[in-house]
Coordinates of C-alpha atoms in Angstrom, one line a residue:
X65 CA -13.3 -3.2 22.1
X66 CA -12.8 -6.7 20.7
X67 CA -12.7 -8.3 17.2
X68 CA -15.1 -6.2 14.9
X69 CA -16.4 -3.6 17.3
X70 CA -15.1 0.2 17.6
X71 CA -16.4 3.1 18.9
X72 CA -19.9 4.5 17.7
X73 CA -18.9 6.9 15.2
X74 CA -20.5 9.7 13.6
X75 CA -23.2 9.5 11.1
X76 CA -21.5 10.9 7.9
X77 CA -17.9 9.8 9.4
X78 CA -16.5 8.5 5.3
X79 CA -18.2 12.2 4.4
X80 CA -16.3 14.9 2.4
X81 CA -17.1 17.5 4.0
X82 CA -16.1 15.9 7.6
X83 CA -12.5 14.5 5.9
X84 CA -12.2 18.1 3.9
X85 CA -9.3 18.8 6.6
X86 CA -7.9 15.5 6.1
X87 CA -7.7 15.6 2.6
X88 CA -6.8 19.7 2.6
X89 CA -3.7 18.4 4.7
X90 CA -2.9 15.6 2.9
X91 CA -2.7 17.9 -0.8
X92 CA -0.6 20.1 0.8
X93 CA 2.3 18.0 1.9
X94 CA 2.2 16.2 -1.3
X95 CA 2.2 19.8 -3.2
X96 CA 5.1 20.1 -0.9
X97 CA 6.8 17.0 -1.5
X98 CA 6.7 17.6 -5.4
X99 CA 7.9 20.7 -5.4
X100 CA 10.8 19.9 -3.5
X101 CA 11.2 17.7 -6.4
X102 CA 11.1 20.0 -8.8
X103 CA 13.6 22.0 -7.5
X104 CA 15.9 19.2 -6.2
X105 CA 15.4 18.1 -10.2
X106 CA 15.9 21.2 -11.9
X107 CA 19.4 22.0 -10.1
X108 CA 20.6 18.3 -10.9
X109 CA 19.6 19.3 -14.8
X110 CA 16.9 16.0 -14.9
X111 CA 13.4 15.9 -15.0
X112 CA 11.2 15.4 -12.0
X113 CA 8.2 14.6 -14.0
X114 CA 10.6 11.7 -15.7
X115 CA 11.2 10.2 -12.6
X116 CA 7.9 10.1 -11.2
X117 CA 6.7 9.0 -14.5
X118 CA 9.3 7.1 -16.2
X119 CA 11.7 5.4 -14.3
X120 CA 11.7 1.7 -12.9
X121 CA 8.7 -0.2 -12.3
X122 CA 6.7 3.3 -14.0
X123 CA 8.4 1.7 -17.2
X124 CA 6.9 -1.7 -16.8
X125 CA 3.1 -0.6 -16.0
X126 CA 3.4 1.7 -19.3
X127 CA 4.8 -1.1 -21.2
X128 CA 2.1 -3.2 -20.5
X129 CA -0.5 -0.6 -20.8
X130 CA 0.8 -0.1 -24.4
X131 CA 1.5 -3.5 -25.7
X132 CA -0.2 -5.9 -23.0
X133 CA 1.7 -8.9 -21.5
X134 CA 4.6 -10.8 -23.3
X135 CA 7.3 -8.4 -22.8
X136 CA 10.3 -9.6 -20.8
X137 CA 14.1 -9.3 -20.3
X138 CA 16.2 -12.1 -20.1
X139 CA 19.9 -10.6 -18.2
X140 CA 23.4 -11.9 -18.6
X141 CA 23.2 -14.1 -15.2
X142 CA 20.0 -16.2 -16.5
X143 CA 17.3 -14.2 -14.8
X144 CA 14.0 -13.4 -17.0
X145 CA 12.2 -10.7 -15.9
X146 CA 8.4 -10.8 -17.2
X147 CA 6.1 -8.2 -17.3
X148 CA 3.6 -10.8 -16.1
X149 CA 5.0 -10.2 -12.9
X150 CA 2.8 -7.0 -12.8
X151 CA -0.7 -6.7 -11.9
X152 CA -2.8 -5.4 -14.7
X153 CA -5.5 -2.9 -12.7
X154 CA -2.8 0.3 -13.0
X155 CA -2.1 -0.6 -16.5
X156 CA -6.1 -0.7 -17.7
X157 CA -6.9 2.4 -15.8
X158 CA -3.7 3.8 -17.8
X159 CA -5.1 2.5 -21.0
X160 CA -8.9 3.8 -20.0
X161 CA -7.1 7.5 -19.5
X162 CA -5.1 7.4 -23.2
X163 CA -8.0 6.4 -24.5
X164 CA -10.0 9.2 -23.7
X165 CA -7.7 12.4 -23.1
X166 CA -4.8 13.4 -25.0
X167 CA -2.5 12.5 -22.6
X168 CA 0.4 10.0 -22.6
X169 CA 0.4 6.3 -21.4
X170 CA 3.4 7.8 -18.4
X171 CA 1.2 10.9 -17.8
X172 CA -1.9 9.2 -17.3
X173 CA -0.1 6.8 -15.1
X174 CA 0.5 9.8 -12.9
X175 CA -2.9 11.0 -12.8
X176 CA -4.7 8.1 -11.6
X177 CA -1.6 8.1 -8.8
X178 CA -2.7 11.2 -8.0
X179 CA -6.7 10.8 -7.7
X180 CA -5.9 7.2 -6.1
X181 CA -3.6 9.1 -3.5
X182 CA -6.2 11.3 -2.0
X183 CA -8.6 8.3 -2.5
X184 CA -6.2 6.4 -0.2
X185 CA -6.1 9.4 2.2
X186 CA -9.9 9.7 2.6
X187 CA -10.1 6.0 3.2
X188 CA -7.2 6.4 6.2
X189 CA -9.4 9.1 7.5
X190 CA -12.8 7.0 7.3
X191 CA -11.2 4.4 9.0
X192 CA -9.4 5.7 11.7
X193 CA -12.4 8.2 12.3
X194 CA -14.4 5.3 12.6
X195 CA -12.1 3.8 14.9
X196 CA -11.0 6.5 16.9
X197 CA -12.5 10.1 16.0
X198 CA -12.1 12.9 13.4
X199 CA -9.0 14.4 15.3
X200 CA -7.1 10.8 15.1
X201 CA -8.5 10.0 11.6
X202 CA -6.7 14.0 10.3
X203 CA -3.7 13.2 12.1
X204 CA -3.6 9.3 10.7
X205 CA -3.4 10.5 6.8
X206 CA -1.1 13.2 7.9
X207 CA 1.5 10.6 8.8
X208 CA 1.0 8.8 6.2
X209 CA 1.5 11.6 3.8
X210 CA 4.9 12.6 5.4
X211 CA 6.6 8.7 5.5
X212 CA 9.9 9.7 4.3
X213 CA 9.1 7.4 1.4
X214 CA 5.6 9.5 0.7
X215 CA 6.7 10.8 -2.5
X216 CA 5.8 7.2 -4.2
X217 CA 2.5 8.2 -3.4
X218 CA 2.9 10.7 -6.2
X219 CA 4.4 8.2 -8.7
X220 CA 3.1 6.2 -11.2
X221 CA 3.3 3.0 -9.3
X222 CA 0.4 1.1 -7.9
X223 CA 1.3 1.8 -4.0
X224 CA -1.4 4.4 -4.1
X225 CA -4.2 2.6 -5.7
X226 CA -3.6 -0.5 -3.6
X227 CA -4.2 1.5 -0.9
X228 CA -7.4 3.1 -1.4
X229 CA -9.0 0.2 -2.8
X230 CA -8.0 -1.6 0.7
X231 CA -8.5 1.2 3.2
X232 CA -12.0 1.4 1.6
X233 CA -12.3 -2.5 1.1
X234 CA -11.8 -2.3 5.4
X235 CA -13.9 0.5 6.5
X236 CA -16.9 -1.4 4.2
X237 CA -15.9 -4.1 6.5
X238 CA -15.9 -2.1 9.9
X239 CA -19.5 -0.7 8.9
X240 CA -20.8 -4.0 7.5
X241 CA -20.9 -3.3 3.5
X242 CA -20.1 -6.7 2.9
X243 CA -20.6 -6.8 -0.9
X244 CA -18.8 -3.4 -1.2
X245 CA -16.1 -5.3 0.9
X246 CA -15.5 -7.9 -1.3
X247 CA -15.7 -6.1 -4.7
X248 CA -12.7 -3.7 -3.1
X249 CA -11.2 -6.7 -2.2
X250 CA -10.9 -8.4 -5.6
X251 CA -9.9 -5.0 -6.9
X252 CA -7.0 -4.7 -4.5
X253 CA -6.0 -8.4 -5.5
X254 CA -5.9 -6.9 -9.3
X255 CA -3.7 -4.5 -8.4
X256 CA -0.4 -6.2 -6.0
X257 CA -0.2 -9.3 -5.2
X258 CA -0.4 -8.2 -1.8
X259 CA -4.0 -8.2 -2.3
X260 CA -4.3 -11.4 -0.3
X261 CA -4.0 -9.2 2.7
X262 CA -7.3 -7.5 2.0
X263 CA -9.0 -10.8 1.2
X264 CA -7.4 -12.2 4.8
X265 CA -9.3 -9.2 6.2
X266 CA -12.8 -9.6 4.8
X267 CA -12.8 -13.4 5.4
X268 CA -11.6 -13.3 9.0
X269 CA -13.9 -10.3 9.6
X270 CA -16.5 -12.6 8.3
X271 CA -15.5 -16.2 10.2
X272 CA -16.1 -13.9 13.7
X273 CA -19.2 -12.3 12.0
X274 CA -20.5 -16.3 11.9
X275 CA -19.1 -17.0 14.9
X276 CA -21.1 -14.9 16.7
X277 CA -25.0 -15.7 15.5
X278 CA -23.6 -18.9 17.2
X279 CA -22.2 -17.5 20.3
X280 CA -24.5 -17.8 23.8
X281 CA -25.3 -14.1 22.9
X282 CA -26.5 -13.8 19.5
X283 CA -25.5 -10.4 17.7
X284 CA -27.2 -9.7 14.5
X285 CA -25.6 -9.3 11.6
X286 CA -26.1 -8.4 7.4
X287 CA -28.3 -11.7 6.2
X288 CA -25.8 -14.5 5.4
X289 CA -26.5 -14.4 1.5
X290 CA -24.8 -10.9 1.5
X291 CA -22.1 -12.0 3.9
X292 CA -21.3 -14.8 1.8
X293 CA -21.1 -12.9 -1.3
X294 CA -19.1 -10.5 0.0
X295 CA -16.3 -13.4 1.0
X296 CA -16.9 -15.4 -1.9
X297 CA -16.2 -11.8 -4.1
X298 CA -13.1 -10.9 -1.8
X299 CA -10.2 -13.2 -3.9
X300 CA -11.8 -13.7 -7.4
X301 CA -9.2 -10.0 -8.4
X302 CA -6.1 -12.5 -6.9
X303 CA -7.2 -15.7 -7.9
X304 CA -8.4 -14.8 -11.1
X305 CA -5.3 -13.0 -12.0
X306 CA -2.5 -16.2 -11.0
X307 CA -4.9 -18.5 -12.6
X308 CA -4.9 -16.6 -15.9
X309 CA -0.4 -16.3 -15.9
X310 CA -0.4 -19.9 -14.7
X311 CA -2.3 -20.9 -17.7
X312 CA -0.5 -18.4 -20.4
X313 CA 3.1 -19.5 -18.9
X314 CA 1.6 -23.2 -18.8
X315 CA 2.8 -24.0 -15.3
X316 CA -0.5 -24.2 -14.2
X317 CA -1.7 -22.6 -10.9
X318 CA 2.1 -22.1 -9.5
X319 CA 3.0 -20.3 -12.7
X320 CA 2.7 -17.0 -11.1
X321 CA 5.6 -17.8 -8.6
X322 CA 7.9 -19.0 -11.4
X323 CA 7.5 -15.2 -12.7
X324 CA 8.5 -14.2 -9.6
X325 CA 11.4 -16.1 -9.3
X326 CA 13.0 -15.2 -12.4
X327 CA 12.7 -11.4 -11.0
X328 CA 14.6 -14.0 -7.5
X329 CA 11.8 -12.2 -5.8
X330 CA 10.0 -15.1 -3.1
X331 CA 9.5 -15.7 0.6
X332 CA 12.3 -17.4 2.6
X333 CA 10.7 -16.7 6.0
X334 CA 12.8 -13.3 6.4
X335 CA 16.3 -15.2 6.0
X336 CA 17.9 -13.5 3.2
X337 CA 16.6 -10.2 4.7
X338 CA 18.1 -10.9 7.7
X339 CA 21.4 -12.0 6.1
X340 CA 21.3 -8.4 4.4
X341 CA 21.3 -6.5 7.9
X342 CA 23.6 -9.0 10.0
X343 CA 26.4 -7.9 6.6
X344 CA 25.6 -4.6 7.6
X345 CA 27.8 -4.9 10.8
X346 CA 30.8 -5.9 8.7
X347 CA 32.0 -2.8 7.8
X348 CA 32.2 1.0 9.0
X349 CA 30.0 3.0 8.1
X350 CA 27.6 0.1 6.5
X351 CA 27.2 -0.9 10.3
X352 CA 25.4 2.8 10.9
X353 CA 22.8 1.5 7.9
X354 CA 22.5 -2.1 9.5
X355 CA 21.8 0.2 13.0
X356 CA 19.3 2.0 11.3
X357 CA 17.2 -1.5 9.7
X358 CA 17.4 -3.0 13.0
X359 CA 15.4 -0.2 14.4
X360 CA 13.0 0.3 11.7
X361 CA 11.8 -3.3 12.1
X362 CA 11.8 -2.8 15.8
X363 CA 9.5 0.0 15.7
X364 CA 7.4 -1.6 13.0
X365 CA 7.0 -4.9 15.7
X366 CA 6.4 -2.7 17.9
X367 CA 4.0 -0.2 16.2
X368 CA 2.0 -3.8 15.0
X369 CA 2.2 -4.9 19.1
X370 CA 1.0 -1.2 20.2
X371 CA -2.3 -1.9 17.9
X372 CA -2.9 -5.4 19.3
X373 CA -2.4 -4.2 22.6
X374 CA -5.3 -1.1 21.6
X375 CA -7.3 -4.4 20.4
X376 CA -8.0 -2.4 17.1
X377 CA -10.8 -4.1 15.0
X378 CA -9.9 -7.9 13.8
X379 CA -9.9 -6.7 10.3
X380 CA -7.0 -4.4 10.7
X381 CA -4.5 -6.5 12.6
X382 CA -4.8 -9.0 10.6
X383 CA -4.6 -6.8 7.4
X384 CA -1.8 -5.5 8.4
X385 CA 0.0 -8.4 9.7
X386 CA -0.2 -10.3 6.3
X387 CA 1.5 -6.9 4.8
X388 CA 3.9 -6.9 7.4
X389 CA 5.0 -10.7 6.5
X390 CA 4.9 -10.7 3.0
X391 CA 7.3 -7.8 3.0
X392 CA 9.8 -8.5 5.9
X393 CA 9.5 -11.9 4.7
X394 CA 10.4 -11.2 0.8
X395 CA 14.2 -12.8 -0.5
X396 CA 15.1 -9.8 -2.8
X397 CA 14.6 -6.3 -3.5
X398 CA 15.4 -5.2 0.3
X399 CA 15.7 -1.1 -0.5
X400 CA 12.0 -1.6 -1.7
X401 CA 10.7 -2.6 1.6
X402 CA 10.2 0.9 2.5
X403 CA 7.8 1.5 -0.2
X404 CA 5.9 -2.4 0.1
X405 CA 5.2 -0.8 3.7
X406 CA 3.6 2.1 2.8
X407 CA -0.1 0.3 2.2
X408 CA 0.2 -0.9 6.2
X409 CA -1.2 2.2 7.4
X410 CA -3.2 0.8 9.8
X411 CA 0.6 0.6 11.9
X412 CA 0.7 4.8 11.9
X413 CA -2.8 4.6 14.4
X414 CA -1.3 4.4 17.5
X415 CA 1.0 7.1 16.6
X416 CA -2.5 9.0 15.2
X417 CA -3.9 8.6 18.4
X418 CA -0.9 10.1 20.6
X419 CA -0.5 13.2 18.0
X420 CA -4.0 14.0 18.5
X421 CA -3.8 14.3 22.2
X422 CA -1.5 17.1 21.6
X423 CA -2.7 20.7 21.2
X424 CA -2.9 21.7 18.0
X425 CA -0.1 24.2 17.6
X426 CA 2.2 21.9 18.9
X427 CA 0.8 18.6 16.5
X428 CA 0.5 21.1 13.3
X429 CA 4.4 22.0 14.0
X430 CA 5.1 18.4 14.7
X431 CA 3.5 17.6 11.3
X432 CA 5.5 20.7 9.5
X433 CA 8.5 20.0 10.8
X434 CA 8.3 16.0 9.5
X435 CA 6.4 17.0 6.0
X436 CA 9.6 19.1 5.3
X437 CA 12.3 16.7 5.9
X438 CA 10.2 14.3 4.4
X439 CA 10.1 16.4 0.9
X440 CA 13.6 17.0 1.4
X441 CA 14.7 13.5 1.6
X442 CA 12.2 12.4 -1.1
X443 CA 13.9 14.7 -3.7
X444 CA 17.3 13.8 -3.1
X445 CA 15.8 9.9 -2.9
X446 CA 14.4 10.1 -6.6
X447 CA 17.1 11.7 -7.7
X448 CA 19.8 9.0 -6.7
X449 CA 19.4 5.3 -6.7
X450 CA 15.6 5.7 -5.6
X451 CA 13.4 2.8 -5.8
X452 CA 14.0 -0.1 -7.7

């Protein structure tokens, strides 16, 4: 396979009733995960539903769900942190939910977590079904549900909605939906500001989609008007979005890194990352946590080079390589990087593919044996420093 194709998939492959395992799977580990948390919460005397609700960057989405933009902190050292610095998709579908139930500004936060969550893991399954078959595409959001930072997928952060409006946004791409592409697109870019990523996607997918009615071999594609719309729809959600801080800060188009950096969140090329794990050797038994960073980034270079090297579709490398850089690449905030990962599922294919060549018995208790550990470190992760 090379560039945009992948193997003829079955008609009905983004269907419910073929991802109903999938998604069956999926609810079950998280149902897992949050009662682990409850019980993990409930000894410890706190609330679980506080600290998936609640707590850190939860706070700031509710805030500005609430009272809109203009809130911001300005700390002892000089730093402002703005609420600005948060995209506002999570907070209008927070406002939408108030507006309509009786629930709470935190609680509908968590809803729309929780119904963007299994949108995100039908998405994982169309794609890698698409890609690679049913049995890979099952196994795919099973991974993905028991990363031993899964339990964000249950929070009210925007980790899950990023993910299914850019899962979706790349399967549209993989099946030619190019105006469905782009309107995902520029949802995603309303959403994290890792939204470029998806936009990178569509309009590589369609520079080789032009590329080829040029080629000696002609292949035919959607009618150009519809391609083009599709990549001219793919960054307005980003653009639209910086444009609008940069003029209500008045620092023009660069306003939105100026936010940013008075949260001393940027990217330095991966330098003060890597100062953070070469200080990790320093000391015993830091040096067993610097161990442990040096061989998550190995595996993720590696996981990135095992997809190249399976020539997955053009769309997902280079979706996934933009998410790779602008997280390993960030100057602050290094125990989030765990949880800025979690949107690169097209990394946990290759892993997808090898679990499904197993027999069942022995991939289900594989799968068990990791969704347990995995609820078990996400209860005792929420309940001490968890993420920032």
């Amino acid at each position: 396979m090379t560039d945009l194709e992948t193997r003829v998939a079955p008609t009905g492959s983004a269907a419910p009733r073929r991802a109903a395992p999938a998604l069956l799977g999926y609810a079950a580990v998280r149902v897992l995960g949050l009662l682990a948390l409850a019980g993990w919460s409930a000894a410890r005397d706190k609330s679980a539903f506080t600290l998936l609700t609640a707590r850190w960057d939860s706070l700031w989405y509710t805030r500005v769900a609430e009272l809109g933009y203009g809130y911001e902190v300005r700390l002892p050292n000089g730093d402002v942190h703005s609420n600005l610095a948060f995209f506002p998709l999570l907070p209008w579908l927070e406002r939408l939910l108030h507006a309509v139930t009786p629930l709470s500004y935190a609680a509908a936060g968590f809803v729309v977590s929780l119904v963007a969550s299994l949108a995100a893991a039908w998405g994982i399954f169309a794609v890698a079904d698409h890609v690679y078959g049913r049995r890979a595409g099952v196994c795919a959001v099973l991974l993905w549900a028991v990363l031993p930072v899964g339990i964000v997928q249950s929070m009210a952060y925007s980790e899950s909605l990023f993910t299914a409006l850019a899962a979706w946004s790349l399967y549209a791409v993989l099946t030619g939906r190019w105006v469905t592409a782009g309107v995902l697109a520029s949802l995603a870019g309303l959403t994290r500001p890792v939204g470029i990523a998806v936009v990178a996607a569509v309009w590589a997918a369609g520079a080789v989609s032009f590329a080829r009615e040029r080629g000696p071999s002609p292949v035919r594609e959607a009618p150009v008007a519809v391609r083009a719309l599709g990549l001219f729809l793919a960054p307005l959600g980003t653009a639209g979005y910086v444009l609008w801080v940069g003029h209500r800060t008045g620092q023009g188009p660069l306003g939105y890194l100026d936010v940013q950096a008075g949260w001393r969140n940027g990217l330095d090329g991966g330098y003060a990352f890597a100062r953070f794990v070469l200080e990790k050797f320093t000391s015993f038994p830091s040096v067993l946590a610097g161990l442990a960073l040096v061989v998550g980034v190995a595996l993720l270079i590696r996981l990135y080079a095992a997809g190249v090297r399976a020539r997955q579709p053009l769309p997902l490398l280079v979706y996934t390589g933009v998410v790779l850089a602008l997280a390993l690449c960030a100057s602050s905030y290094f125990g989030s990087k765990p949880r800025l990962l979690l949107p690169s599922f097209p990394l946990l294919l290759p892993l997808a593919v090898a679990l499904a060549r197993l027999r069942t018995a022995r991939s289900a208790a594989v799968v068990a044996a990791v969704a347990v550990a995995s609820a078990v470190y996400g209860a005792w992760w929420l309940n001490g420093s968890g993420p920032p």
